[in-house]
Coordinates of C-alpha atoms (C1' of nucleotides) in Angstrom, one line a residue:
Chain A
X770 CA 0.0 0.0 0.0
X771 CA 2.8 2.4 0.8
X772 CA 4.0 1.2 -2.5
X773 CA 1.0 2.0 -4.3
X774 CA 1.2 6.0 -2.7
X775 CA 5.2 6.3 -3.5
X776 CA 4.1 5.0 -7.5
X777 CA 1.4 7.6 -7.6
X778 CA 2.7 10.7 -6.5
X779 CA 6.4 10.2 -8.0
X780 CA 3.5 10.1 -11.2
X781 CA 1.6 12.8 -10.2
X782 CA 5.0 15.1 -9.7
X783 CA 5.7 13.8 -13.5
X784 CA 2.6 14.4 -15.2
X785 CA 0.3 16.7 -12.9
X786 CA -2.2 18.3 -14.8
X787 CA -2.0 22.2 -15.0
X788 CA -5.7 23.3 -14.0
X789 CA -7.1 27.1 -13.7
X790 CA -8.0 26.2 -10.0
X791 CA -4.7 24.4 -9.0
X792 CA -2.1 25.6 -7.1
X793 CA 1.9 25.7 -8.7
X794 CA 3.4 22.3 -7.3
X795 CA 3.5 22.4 -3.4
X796 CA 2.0 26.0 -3.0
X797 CA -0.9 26.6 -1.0
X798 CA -4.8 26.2 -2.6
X799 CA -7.4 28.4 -1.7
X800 CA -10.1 26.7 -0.2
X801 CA -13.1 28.9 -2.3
X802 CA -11.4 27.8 -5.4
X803 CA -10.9 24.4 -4.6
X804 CA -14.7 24.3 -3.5
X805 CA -16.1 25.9 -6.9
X806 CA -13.7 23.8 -8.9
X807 CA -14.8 20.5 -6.8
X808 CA -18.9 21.4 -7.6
X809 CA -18.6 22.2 -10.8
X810 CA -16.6 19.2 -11.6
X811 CA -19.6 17.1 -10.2
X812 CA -20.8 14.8 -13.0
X813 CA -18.9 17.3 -15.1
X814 CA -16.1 17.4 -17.8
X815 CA -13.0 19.7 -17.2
X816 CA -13.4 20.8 -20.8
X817 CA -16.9 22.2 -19.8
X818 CA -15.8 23.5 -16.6
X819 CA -12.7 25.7 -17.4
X820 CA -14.7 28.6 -18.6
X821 CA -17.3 28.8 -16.1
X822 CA -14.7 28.7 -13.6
X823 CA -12.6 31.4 -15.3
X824 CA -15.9 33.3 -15.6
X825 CA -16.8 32.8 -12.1
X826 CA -13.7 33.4 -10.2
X827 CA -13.3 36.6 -12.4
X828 CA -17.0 37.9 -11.4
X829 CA -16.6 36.7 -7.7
X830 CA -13.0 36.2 -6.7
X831 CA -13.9 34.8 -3.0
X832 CA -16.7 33.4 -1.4
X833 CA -18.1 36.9 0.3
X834 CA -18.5 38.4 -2.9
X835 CA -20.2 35.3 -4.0
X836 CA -22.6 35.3 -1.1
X837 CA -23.3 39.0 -1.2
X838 CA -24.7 38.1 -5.4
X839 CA -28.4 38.1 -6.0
X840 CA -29.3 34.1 -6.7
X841 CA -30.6 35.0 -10.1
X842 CA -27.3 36.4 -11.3
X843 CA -25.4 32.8 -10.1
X844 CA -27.9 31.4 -11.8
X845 CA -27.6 33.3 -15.3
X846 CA -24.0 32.7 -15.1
X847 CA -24.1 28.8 -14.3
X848 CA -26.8 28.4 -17.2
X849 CA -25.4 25.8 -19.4
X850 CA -23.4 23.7 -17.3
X851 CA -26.6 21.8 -16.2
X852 CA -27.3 20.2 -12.7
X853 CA -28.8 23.6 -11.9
X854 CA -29.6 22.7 -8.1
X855 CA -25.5 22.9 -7.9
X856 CA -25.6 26.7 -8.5
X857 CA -28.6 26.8 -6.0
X858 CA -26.7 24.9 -3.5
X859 CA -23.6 26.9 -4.3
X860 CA -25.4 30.1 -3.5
X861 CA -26.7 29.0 -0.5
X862 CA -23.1 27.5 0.5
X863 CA -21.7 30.9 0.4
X864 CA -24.2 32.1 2.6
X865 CA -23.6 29.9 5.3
X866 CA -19.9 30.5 5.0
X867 CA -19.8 34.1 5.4
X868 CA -22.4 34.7 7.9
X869 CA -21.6 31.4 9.9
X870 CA -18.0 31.0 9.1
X871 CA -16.6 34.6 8.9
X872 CA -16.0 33.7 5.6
X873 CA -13.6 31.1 6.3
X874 CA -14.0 27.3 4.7
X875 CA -14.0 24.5 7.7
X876 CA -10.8 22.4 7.2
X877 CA -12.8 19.5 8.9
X878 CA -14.5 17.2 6.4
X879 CA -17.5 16.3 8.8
X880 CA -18.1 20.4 9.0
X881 CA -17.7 20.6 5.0
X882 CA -20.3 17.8 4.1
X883 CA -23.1 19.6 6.7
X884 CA -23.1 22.5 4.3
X885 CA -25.0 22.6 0.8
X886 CA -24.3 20.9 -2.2
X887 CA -21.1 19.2 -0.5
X888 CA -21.4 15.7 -0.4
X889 CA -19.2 12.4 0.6
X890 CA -16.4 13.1 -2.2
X891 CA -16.8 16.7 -2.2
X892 CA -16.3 17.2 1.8
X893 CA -13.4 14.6 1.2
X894 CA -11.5 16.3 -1.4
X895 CA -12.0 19.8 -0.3
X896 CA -10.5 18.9 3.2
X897 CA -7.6 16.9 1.2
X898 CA -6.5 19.2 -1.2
X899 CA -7.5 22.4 0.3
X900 CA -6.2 22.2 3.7
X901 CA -3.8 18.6 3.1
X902 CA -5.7 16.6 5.9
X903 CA -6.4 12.5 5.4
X904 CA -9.7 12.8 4.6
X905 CA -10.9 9.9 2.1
X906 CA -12.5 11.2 -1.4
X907 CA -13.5 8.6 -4.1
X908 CA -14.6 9.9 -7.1
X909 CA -15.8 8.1 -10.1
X910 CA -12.1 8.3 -11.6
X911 CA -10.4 6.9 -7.8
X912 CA -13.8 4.4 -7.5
X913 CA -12.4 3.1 -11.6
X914 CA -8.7 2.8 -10.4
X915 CA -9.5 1.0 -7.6
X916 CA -11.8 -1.2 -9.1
X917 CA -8.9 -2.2 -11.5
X918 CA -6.3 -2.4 -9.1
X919 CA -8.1 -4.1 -6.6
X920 CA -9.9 -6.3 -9.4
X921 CA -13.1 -5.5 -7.8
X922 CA -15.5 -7.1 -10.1
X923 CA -18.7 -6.8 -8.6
X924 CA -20.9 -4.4 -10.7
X925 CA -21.6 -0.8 -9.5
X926 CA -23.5 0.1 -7.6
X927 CA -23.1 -3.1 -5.0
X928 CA -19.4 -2.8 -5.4
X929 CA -19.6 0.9 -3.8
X930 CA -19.6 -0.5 -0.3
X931 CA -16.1 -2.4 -0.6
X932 CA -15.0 0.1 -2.7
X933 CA -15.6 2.7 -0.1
X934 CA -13.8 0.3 2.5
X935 CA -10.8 0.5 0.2
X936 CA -10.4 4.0 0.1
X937 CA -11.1 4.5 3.8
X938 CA -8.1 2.6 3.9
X939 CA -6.0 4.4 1.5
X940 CA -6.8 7.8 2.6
X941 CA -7.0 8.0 6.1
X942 CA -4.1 7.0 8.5
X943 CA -1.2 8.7 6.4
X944 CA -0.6 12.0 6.6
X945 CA 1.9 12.4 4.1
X946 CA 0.8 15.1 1.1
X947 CA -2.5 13.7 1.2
X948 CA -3.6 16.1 -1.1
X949 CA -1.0 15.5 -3.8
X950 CA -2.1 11.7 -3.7
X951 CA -5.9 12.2 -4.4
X952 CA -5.2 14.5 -7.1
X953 CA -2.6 12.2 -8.6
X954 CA -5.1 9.1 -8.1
X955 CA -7.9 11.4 -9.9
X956 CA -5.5 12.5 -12.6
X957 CA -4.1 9.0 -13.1
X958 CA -7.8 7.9 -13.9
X959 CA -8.7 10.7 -15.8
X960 CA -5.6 10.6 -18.2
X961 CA -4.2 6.9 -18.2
X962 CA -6.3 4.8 -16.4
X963 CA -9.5 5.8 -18.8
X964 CA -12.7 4.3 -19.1
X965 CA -12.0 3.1 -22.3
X966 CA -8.6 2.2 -23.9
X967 CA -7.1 2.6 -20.3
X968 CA -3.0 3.1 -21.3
X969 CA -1.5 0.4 -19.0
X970 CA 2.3 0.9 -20.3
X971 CA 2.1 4.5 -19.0
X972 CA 0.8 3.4 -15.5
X973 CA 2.5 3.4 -11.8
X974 CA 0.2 0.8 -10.7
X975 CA 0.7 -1.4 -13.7
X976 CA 3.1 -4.2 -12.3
X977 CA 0.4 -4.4 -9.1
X978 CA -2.8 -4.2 -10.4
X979 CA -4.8 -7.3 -10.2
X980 CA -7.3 -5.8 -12.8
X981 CA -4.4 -6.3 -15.7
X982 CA -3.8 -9.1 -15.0
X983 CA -7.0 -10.4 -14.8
X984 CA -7.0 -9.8 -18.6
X985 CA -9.9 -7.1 -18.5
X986 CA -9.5 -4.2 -17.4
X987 CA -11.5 -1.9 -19.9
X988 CA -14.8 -4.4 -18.4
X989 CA -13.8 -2.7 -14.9
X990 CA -15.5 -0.8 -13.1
X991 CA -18.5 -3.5 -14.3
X992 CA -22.0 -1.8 -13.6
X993 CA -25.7 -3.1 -14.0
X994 CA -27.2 -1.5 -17.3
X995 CA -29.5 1.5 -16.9
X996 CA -33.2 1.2 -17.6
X997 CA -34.4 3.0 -21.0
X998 CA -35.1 6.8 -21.4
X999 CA -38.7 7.4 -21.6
X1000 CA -39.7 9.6 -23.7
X1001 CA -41.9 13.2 -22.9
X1002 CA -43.5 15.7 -25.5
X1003 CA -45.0 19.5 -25.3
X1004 CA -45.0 22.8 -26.7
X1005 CA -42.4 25.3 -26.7
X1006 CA -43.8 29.2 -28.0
X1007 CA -41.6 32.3 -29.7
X1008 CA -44.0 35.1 -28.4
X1009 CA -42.8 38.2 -29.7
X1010 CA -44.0 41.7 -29.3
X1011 CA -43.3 42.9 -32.8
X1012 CA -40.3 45.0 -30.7
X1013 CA -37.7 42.9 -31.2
X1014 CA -38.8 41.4 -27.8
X1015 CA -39.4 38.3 -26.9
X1016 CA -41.6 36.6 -23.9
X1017 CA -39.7 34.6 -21.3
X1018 CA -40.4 32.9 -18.6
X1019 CA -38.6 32.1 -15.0
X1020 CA -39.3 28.5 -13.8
X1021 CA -40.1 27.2 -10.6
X1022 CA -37.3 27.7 -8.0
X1023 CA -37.4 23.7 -7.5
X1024 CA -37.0 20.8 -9.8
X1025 CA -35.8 20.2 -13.2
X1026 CA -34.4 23.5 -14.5
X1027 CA -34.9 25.0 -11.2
X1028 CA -35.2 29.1 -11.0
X1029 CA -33.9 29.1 -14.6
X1030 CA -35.0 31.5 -17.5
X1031 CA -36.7 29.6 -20.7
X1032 CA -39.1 30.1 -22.7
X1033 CA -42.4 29.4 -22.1
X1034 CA -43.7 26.0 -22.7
X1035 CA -46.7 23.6 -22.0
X1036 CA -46.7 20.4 -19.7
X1037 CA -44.1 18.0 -20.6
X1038 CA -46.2 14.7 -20.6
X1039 CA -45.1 11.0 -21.8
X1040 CA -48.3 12.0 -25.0
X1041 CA -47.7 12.7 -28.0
X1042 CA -49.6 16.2 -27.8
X1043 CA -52.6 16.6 -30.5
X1044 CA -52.3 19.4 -32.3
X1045 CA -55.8 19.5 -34.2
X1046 CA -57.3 20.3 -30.7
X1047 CA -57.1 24.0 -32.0
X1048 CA -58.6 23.8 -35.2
X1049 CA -58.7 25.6 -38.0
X1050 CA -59.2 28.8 -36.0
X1051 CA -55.4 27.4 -34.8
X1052 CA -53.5 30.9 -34.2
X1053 CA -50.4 29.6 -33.9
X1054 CA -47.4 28.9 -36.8
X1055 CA -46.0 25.9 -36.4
X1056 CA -42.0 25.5 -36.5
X1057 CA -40.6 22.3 -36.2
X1058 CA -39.2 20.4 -33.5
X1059 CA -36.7 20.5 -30.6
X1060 CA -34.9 17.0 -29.5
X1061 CA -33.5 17.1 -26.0
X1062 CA -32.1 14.6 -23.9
X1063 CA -31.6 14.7 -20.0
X1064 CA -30.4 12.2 -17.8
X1065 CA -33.3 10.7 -17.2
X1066 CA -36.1 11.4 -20.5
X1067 CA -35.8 12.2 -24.3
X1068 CA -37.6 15.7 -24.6
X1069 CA -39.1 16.6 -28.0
X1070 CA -41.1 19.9 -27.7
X1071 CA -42.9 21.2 -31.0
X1072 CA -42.2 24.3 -31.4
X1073 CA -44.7 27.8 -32.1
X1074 CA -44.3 31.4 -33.1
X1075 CA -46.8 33.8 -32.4
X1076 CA -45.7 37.4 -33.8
X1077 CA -46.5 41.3 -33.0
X1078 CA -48.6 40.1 -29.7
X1079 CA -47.7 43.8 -28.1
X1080 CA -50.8 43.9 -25.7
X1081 CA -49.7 41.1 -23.9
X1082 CA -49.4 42.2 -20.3
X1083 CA -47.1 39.4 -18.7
X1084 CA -48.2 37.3 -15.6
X1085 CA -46.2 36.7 -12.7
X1086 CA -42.6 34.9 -13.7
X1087 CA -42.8 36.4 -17.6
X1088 CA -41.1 39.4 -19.1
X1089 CA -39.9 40.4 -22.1
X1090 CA -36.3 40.3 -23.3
X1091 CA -34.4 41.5 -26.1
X1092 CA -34.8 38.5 -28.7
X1093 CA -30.5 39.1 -29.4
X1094 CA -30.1 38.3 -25.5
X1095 CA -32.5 36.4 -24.3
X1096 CA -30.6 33.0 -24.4
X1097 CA -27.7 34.0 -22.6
X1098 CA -29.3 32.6 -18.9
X1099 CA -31.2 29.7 -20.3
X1100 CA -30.1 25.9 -20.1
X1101 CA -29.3 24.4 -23.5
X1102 CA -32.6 22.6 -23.8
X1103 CA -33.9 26.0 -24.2
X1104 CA -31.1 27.6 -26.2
X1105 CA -31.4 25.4 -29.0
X1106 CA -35.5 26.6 -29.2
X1107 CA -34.3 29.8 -29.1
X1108 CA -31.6 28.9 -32.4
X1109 CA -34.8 26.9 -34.0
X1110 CA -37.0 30.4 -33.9
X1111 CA -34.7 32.7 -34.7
X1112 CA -33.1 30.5 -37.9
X1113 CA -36.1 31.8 -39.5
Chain B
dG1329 C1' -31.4 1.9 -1.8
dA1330 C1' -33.7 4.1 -5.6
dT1331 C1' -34.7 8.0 -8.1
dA1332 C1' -34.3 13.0 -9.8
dC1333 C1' -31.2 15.9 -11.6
dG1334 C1' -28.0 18.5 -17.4
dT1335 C1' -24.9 18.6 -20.8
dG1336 C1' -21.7 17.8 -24.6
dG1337 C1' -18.2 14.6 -26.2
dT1338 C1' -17.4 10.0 -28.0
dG1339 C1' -16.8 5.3 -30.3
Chain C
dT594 C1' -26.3 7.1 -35.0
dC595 C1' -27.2 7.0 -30.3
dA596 C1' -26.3 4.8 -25.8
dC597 C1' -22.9 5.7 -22.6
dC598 C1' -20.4 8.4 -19.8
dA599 C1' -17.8 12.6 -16.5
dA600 C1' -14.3 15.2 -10.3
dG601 C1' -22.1 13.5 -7.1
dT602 C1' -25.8 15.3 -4.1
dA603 C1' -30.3 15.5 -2.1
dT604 C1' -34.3 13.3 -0.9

DNA sequence: GATACGTGGTG
DNA sequence: TCACCAAGTAT
């Protein structure tokens, strides 16, 4: 085991990945960074993260000035990443840190999982990497390394209880660079021991891992397939005032899309809608079709344009925006309705 | 423990 | 092409 920690940080001083929120080698993170880098990062590429962190840190350069933002300007600059209860929870993080905290991040990783939006693995690495205590964090790259090196073949998700064992193990009880060895675990899996086409010849662990030489180690971490998508249908509307303005809506502050701006739409429902309900006295134009997938349903809305509506007085939630502008702080689903209606 | 919760890249 | 997947958390 001592080994195993030796193989990966003489790696890690190799081939460390250079990263907007990380620290030169051996100098000091700061905790906010580390925390915005670590939720973003949930469920997320690097590739998609680097510019909202950039943004972010830019607009907000430590958690007080975070905390001290109106919730619906986080939320306009998190739309796109997805997982919008993140920037909720983020918010509300900030919050707690500056008026409970002083604006200081707890070191301790119980103390960093009892605020919002920081989990098992986010608690664990914050505490790791920010402040360098042995605090175990297994992410989904750590959870596929071990799984290979350990030859864990029990599909996930059973196999997230000895899994979880094994990095208890690994983490806690050493106190040397703790933080240096997560991050080199997390950068070994995310550059050589890949989900597919893992590169073995470049690996520390190769000689050791049981997973190799097993004969399989792409098939590791194994997992029980998912059930299918189902599929939900509605109607997405273009409601302009003949302005150059454009009706949108704000969303319910819970739930899918949560507090977001999008345009407005009907009931999402598992239907196919019928569209002759209207008519002929049917008042809208019809405009084709937007395909959306989220993790858990296909989306197809059908998509409708009603021009020069200007005595429209919006309800609660609605306004208009400027049609150039108005997808700026909407998730993708909606930005691509937004690209469908004004293609035209 | 199971389910809700986004998105864009990839083979 | 399309199912699968990536630094998970909350309920």
């Amino acid at each position: 085991m001592d080994d195993m920690r030796r193989y990966v940080l003489d790696w890690y001083d190799a081939n460390r990945r250079v990263l907007p929120w990380r620290a030169a080698a051996g100098a000091r993170m700061d905790p906010y960074r580390v925390w915005l880098s670590e939720v973003m990062l949930q469920q997320t590429t690097v590739a998609a993260v680097i510019p909202y962190f950039l943004k972010f840190t830019e607009k907000w350069p430590d958690v007080n000035s975070l905390a001290a933002a109106p919730l619906d300007d986080v939320l306009r600059e998190w739309a796109g990443l997805g997982y919008y209860a993140r920037a909720r929870n983020l918010h509300r993080c900030a919050q707690m840190v500056a008026d409970l905290h002083n604006g200081i991040f707890p070191a301790d990783k119980d103390t960093l999982q009892s605020l919002p939006g920081i989990g098992d693995y986010t608690a664990g690495a914050i505490a790791a990497i920010a402040f360098d205590r042995p605090a175990a964090a297994m992410d989904g790259n750590i959870e596929r390394v071990l799984a290979r090196v350990f030859n864990i073949s029990e599909p996930l998700p059973g196999a997230k209880k000895p899994l979880r064992a094994l990095a208890k193990t690994i983490f806690e009880g050493n106190s040397y660079r703790p933080g240096d060895f997560v991050q080199g675990l997390m950068d070994l899996g995310a550059t050589v021991c890949t989900p597919r086409g893992p590169k073995c010849g470049l690996c520390p662990l190769a000689q050791g891992c049981e997973g190799r030489k097993s004969g399989a180690p792409e098939s590791l971490p194994r997992r029980t397939p998912k059930a299918e998508k189902p599929s939900r249908y509605g109607h997405v509307y273009w409601i302009t005032d003949g302005q150059g303005r454009v009706l949108i809506q704000k969303r319910e502050d819970r739930g899918l899309l949560g507090g977001m701006m999008g345009l407005p739409t009907s009931e999402w429902k598992a239907e196919i809608p019928d569209h002759s309900a209207f008519g002929k006295e049917n008042p809208l134009i019809s405009e084709g079709k937007v395909l959306h997938t989220f993790t858990h349903f296909h989306l197809t809305l059908f998509g409708h344009r009603i021009d020069a509506v200007n005595t429209i007085i919006p309800m609660k939630g609605f306004s208009w925006v400027a049609e150039q502008d108005c997808a700026a702080a909407m998730p993708s689903v909606f930005r691509k309705a937004v690209r469908l209606f004004r293609a035209r």
